[in-house]
Coordinates of C-alpha atoms in Angstrom, one line a residue:
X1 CA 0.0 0.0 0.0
X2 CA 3.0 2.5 0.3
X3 CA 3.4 1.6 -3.3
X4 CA 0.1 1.6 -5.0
X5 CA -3.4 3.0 -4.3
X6 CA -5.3 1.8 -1.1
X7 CA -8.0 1.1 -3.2
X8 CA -6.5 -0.5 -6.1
X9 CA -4.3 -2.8 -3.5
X10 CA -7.7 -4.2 -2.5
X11 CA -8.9 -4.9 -5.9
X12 CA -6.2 -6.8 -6.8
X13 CA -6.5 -8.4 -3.5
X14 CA -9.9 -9.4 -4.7
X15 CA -8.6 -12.0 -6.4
X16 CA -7.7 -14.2 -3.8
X17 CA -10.4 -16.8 -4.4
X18 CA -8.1 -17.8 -7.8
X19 CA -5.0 -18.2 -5.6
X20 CA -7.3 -20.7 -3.0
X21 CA -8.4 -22.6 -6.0
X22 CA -5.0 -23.0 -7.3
X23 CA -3.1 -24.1 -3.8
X24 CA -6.4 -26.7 -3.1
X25 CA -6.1 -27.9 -6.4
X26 CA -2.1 -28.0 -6.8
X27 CA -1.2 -29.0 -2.8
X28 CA -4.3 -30.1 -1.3
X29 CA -5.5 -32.4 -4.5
X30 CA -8.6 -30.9 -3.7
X31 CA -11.9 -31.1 -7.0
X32 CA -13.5 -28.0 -7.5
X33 CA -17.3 -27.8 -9.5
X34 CA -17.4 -26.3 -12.5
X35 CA -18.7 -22.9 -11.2
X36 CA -16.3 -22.7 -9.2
X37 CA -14.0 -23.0 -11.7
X38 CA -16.3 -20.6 -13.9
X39 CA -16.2 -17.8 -11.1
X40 CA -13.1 -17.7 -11.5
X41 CA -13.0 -16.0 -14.8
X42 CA -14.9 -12.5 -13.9
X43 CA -12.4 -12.2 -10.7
X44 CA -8.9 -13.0 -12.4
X45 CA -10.5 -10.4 -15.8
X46 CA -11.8 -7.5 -13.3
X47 CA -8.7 -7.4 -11.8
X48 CA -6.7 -7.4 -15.0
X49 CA -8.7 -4.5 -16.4
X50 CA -8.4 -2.7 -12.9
X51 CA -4.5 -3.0 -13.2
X52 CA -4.3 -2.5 -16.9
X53 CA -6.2 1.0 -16.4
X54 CA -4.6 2.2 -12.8
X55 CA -3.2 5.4 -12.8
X56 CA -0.4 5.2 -10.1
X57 CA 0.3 1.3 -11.5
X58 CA 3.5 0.4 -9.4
X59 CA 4.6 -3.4 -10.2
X60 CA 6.6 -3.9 -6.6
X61 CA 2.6 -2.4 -5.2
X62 CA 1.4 -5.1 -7.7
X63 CA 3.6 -7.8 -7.0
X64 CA 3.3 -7.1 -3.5
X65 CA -0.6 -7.6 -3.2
X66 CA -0.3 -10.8 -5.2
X67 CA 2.1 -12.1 -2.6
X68 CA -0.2 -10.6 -0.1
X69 CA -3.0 -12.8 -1.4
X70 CA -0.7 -16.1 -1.8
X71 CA 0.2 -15.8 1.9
X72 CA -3.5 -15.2 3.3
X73 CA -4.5 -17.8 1.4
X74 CA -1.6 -20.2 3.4
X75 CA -2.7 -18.7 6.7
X76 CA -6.6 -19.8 6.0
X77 CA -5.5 -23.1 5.2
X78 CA -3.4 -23.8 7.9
X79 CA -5.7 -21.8 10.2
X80 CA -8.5 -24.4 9.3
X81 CA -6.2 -27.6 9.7
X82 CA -4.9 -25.7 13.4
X83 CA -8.8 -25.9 14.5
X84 CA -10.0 -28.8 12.9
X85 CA -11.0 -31.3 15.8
X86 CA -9.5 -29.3 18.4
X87 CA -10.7 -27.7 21.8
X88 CA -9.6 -24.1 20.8
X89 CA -11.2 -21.1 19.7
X90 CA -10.6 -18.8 16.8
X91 CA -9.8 -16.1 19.8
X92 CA -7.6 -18.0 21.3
X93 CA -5.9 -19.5 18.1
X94 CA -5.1 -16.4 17.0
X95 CA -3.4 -15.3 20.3
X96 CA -1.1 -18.3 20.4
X97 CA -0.2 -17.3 16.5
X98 CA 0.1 -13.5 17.6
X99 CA 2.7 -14.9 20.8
X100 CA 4.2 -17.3 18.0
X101 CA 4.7 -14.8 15.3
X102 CA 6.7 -12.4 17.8
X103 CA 8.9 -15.1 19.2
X104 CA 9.9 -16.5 15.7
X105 CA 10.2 -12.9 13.9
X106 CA 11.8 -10.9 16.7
X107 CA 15.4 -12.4 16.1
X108 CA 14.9 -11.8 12.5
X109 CA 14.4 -8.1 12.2
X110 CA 16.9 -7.7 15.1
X111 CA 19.3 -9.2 12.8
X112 CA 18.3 -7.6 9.4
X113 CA 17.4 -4.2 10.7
X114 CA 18.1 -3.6 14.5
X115 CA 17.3 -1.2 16.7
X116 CA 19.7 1.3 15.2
X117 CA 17.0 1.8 12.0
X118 CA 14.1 1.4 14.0
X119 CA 15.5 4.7 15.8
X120 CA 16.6 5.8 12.5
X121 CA 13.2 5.2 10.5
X122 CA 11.4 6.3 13.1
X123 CA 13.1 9.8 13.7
X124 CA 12.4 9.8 9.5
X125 CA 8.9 9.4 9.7
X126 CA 7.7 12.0 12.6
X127 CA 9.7 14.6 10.9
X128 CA 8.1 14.1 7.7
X129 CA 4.9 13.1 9.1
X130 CA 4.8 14.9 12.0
X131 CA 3.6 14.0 15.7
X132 CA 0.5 12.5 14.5
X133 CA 2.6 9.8 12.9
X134 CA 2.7 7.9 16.4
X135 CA -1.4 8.3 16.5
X136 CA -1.6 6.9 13.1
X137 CA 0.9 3.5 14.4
X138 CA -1.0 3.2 17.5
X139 CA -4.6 3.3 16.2
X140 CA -3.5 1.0 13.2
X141 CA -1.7 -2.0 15.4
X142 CA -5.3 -1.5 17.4
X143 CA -7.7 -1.8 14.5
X144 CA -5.3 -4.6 12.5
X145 CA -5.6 -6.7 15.8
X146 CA -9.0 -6.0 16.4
X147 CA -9.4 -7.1 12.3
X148 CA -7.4 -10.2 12.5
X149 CA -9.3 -11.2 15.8
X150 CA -12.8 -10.6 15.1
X151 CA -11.9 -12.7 11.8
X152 CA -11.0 -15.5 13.3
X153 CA -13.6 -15.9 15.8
X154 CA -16.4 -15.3 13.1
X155 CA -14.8 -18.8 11.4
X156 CA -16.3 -20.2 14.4
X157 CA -19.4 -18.4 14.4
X158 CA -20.6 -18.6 11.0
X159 CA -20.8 -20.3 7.9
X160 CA -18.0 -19.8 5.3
X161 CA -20.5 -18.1 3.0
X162 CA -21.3 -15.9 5.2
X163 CA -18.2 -15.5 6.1
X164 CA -17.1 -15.1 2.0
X165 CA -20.0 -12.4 1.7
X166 CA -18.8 -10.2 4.3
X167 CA -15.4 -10.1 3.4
X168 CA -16.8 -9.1 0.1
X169 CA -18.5 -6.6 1.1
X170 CA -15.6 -5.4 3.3
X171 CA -13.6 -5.2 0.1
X172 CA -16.2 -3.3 -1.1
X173 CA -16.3 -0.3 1.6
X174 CA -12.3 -0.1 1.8
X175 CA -12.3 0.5 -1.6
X176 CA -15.2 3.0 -2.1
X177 CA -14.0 4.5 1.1
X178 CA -10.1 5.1 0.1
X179 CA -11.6 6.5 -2.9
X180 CA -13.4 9.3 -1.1
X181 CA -11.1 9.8 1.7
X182 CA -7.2 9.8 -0.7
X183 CA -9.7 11.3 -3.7
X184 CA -8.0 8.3 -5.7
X185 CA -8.6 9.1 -9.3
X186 CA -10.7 6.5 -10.9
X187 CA -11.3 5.6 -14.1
X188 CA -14.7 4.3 -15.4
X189 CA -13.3 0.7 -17.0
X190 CA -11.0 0.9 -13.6
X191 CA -14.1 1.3 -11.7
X192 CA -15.5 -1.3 -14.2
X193 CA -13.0 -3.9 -13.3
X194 CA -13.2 -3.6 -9.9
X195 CA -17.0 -3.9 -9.7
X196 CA -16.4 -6.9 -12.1
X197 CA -13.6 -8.7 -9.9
X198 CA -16.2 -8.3 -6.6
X199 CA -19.0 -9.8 -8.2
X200 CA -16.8 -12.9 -9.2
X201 CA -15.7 -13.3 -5.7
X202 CA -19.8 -13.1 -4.6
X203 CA -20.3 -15.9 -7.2
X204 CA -17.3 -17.9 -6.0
X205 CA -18.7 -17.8 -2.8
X206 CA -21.9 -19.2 -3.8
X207 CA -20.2 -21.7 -6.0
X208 CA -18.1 -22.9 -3.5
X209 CA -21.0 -24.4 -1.3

């Protein structure tokens, strides 16, 4: 999102029903109906024609929403596997990954980055910024929790469609409201495509069941 629009990182993002397909199919061995296979078609060409007519195209933006949509795909598989017969909830899976995810990556970033360019980056980004930079961190690492959280316990709440339909329609508001709020300039066959790639994701959600 640093690269690219906010709104055009979520239509591209739309298309992660065609990366779920692929893994199941290519890792799992996992038969798909027809329609789903069908779906698949409006989502992969709405967010071609979204991509072919952004304005502010940036291929690392690109590349790095495709990535983003390979690795969520991972996480919901494994996720599903992690709570499949097991006494845990999503709340509490996803604070064992949270706890998990620090202790693995903390050595990591000490190593490639380390405190000196935290300090560094940081210093960077309230003087350009300004001191609302450290309102903006705090009330994103709040929401993004709250986001990840609230997703997993609706996986044991609700049915995946309904589950597949609100995260459609949550594509649906980030979009239209990134639009209004960083006046993105849209074109109509960009607005096209993306309109295009969220109804395929509504149809691959009723496919799928």
């Amino acid at each position: 999102m640093s690269k690219v629009a906010v709104s055009f990182t979520h239509i591209i993002k739309s298309g992660e029903p065609a990366f779920s397909v692929l893994v199941s199919s290519l890792l799992l061995g996992e038969a798909f109906p027809l329609p789903v296979y069908l779906s698949l078609l409006p989502i992969i060409g709405g967010c071609a024609l979204a991509a072919i007519t952004e304005l502010n195209f940036n291929m690392i933006g690109f590349m790095g929403a495709m990535i983003s949509n390979l690795a969520f795909v991972f996480r919901n598989i494994f996720s599903k596997k992690g709570m499949k017969g097991k006494s845990v909830s999503g709340m509490n899976y996803y604070a064992c990954l949270s706890m998990l995810s620090l202790l693995i990556l903390t050595p990591f970033a000490i190593a490639v980055e380390g405190p000196q360019v935290w300090a560094a980056g940081w210093q960077k980004a309230v003087s350009q910024i300004g001191p609302n930079f450290v309102w903006w961190v705090v009330a994103q690492s709040v929401f993004y929790h709250l986001y990840n959280q609230v997703s997993y316990m609706s996986l044991d709440q609700i049915s995946p469609l309904t589950f597949s339909i609100g995260n459609t329609m949550k594509r649906i508001s980030v979009i239209v409201s990134s639009i209004i709020i960083f006046h993105t300039p849209v074109q109509p066959v960009n607005a096209l495509g993306a309109a295009i790639a969220i109804l395929g994701t509504f149809l691959y959600s009723r496919a799928k069941q």
